mmCIF file of C-alpha atoms in Angstrom:
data_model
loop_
_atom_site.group_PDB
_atom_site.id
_atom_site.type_symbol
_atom_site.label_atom_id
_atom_site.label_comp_id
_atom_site.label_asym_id
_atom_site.label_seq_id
_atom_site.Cartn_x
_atom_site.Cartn_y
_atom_site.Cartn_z
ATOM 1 C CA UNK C 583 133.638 122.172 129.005
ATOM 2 C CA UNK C 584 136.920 121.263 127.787
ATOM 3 C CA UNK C 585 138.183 125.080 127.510
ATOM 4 C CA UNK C 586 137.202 125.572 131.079
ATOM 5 C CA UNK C 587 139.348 122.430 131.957
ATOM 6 C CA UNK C 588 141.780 123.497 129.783
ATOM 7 C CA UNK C 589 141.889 127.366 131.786
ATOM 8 C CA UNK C 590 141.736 125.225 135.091
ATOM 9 C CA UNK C 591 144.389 123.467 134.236
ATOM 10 C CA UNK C 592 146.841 126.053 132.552
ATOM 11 C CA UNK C 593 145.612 128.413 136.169
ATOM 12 C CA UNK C 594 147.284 124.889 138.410
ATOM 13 C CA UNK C 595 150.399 124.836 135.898
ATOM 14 C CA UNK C 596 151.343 128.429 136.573
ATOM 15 C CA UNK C 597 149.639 128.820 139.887
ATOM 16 C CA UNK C 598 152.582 126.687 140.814
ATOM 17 C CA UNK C 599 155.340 129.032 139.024
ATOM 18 C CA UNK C 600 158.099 128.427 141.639
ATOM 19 C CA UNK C 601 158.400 124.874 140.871
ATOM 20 C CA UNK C 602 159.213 125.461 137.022
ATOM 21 C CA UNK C 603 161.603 128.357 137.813
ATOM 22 C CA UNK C 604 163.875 127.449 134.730
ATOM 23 C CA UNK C 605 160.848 128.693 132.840
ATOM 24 C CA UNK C 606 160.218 131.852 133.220
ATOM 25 C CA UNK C 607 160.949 135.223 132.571
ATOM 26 C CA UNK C 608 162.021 138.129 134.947
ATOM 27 C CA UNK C 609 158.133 139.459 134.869
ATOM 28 C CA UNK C 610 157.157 136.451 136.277
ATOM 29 C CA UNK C 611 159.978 136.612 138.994
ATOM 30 C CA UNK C 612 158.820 140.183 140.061
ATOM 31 C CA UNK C 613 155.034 139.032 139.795
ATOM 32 C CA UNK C 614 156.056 135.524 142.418
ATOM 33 C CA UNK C 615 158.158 138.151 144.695
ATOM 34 C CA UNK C 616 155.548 140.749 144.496
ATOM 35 C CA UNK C 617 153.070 138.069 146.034
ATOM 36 C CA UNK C 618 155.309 137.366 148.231
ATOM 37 C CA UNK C 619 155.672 140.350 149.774
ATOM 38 C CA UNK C 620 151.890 141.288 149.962
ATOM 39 C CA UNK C 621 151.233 138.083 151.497
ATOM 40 C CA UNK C 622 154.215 138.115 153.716
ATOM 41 C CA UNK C 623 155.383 134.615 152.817
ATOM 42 C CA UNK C 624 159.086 134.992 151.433
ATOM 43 C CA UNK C 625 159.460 130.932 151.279
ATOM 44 C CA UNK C 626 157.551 131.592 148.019
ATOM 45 C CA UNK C 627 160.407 132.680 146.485
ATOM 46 C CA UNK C 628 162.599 130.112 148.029
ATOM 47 C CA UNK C 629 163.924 128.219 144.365
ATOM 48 C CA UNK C 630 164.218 131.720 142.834
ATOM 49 C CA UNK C 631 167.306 132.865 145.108
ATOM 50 C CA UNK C 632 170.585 132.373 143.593
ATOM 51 C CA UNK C 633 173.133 130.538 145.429
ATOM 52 C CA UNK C 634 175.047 133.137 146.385
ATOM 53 C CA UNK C 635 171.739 135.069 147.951
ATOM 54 C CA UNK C 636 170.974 132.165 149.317
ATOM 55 C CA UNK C 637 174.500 131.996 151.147
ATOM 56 C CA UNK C 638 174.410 135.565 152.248
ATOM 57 C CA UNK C 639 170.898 135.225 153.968
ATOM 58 C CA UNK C 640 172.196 132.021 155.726
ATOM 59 C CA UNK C 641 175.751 134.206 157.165
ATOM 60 C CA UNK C 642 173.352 136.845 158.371
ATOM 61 C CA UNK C 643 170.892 134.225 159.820
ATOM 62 C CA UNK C 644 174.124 132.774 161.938
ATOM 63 C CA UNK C 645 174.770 136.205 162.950
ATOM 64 C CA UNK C 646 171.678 137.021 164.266
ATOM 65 C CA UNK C 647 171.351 133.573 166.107
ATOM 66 C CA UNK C 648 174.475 134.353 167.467
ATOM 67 C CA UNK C 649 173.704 137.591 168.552
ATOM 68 C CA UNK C 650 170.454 136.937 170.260
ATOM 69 C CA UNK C 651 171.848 133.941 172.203
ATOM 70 C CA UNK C 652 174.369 136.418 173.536
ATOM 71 C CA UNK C 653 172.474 139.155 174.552
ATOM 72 C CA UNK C 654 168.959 137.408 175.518
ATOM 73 C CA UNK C 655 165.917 139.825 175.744
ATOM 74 C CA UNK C 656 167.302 142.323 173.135
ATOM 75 C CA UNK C 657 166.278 142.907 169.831
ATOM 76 C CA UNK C 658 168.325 141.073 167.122
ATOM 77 C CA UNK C 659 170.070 143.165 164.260
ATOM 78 C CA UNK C 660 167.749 140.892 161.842
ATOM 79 C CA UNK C 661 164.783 141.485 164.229
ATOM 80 C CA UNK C 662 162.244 142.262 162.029
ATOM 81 C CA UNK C 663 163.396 139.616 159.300
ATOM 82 C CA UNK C 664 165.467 139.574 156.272
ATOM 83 C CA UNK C 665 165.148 143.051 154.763
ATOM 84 C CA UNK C 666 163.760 142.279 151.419
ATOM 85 C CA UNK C 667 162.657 146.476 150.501
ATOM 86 C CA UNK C 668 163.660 149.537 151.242
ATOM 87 C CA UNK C 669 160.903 149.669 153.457
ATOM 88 C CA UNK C 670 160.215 147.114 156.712
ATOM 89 C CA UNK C 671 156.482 147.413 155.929
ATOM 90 C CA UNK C 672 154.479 144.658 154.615
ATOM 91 C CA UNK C 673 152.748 146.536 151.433
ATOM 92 C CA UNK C 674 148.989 145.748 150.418
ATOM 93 C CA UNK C 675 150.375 146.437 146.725
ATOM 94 C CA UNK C 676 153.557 145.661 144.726
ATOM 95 C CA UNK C 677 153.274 145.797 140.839
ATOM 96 C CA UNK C 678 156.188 145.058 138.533
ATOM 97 C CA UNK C 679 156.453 148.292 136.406
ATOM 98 C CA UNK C 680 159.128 147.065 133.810
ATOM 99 C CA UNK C 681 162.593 146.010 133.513
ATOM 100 C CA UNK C 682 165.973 147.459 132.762
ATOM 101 C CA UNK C 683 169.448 146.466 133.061
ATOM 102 C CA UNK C 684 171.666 144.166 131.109
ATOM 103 C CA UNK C 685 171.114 140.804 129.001
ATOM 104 C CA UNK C 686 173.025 138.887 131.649
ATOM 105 C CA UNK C 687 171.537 141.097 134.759
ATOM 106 C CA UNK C 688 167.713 142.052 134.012
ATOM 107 C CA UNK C 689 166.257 143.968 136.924
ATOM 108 C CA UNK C 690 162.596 143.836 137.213
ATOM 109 C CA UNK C 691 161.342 147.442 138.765
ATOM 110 C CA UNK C 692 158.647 146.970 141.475
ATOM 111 C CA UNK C 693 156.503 149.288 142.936
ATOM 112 C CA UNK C 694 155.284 149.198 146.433
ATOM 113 C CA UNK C 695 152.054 150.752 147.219
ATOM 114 C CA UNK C 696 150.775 152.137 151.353
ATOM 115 C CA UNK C 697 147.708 153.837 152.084
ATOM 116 C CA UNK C 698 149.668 156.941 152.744
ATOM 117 C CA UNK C 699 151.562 157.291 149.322
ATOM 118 C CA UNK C 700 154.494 159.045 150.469
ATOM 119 C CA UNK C 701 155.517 155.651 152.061
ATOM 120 C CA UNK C 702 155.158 154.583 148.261
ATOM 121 C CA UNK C 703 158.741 153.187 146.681
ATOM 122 C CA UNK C 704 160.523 152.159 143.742
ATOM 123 C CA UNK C 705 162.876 148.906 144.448
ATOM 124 C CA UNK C 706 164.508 146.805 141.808
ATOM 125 C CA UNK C 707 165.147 142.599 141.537
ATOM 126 C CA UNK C 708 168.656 142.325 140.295
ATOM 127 C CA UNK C 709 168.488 139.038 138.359
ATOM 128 C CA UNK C 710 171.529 136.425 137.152
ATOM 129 C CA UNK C 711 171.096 133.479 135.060
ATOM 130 C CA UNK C 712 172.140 130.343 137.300
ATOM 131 C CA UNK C 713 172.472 127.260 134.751
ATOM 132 C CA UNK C 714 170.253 129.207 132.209
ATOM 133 C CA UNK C 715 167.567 129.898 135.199
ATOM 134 C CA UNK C 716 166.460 133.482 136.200
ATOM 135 C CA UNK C 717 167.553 133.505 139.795
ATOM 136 C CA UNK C 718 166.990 136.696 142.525
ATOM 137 C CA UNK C 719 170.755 137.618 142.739
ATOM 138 C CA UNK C 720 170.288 141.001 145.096
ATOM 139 C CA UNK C 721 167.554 143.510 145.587
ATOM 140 C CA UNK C 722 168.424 147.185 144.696
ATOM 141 C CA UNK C 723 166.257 149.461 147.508
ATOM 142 C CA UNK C 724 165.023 152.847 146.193
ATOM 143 C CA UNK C 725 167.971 154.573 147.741
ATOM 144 C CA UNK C 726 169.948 152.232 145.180
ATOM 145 C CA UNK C 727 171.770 150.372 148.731
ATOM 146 C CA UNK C 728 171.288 146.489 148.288
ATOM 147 C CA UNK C 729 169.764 143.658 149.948
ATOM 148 C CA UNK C 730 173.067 141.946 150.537
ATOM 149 C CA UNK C 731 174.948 145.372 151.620
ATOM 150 C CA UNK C 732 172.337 145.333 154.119
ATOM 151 C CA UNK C 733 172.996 142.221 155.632
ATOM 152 C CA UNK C 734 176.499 143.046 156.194
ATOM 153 C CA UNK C 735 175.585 146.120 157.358
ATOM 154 C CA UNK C 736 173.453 145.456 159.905
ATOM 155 C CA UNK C 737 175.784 143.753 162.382
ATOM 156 C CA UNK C 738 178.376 146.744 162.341
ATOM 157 C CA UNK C 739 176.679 148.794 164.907
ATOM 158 C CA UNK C 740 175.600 145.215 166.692
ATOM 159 C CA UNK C 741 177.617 144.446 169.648
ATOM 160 C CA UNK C 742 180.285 141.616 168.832
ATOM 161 C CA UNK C 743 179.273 138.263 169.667
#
């Protein structure tokens, strides 16, 4: 009885992995955005985005509220949502398949899986420590183009506002 308390209660601890960010390691940051994007919630990942991420996503957010108060009825450059992989589809799998880069820049290598597997891709978390704290600094798309290029990027074939 007190083991399967004990399981149930170490399963709520790190059920809840978001809230103890400062704790853990870039495989658990790939396994929190991986469940993120298979259940198409992103706010899961909300404390794992560094502050400058975080800054980026809220220019391009501007932008795009901008631009589709201006031109009413169109499709926004950010119309199908922050572009978090090299592919707009929502994937039934993503598995973290190991890390690489530096001591003070881990990326975490995901793989998304489709039911027609040449839609299948290879995109990486590039990570920074914030105060000590594994944060999502930019994601590296399979083409190796980033998440934050991409929200530049977007609004230069967008009519000005």
């Amino acid at each position: 009885m007190r083991l399967a308390l004990l399981v149930a209660g170490t399963i709520a601890l790190f059920g809840a992995a978001p809230a103890f960010a400062s704790s853990i390691g870039a495989s658990e940051v790939g396994n929190i955005f991986c469940q993120a994007r298979v259940s198409g919630d992103m706010t899961k990942i909300d404390t794992l985005i560094s502050p400058a991420l975080k800054e980026a996503i809220a220019t391009a957010e501007a932008k795009n509220a901008a631009a589709e108060k201006q031109y009413p009825g169109d499709k926004p450059p950010l119309g199908d949502g922050i572009p978090w992989a090299s592919s707009p589809d929502q994937p039934p799998q993503c598995t973290v398949m190991g890390a690489s880069g530096t001591a003070d820049h881990p990326e975490v290598v995901l793989y998304y899986q489709f039911p027609d597997s040449a839609a299948n891709r290879s995109d990486r978390l590039y990570l920074s420590f914030i105060n000590d704290e594994l944060r999502i600094d930019d994601v590296i798309y399979s083409d190796d183009s980033r998440l934050t290029g991409s929200l530049t990027s977007v609004f230069e074939d967008a009519p000005a506002p």
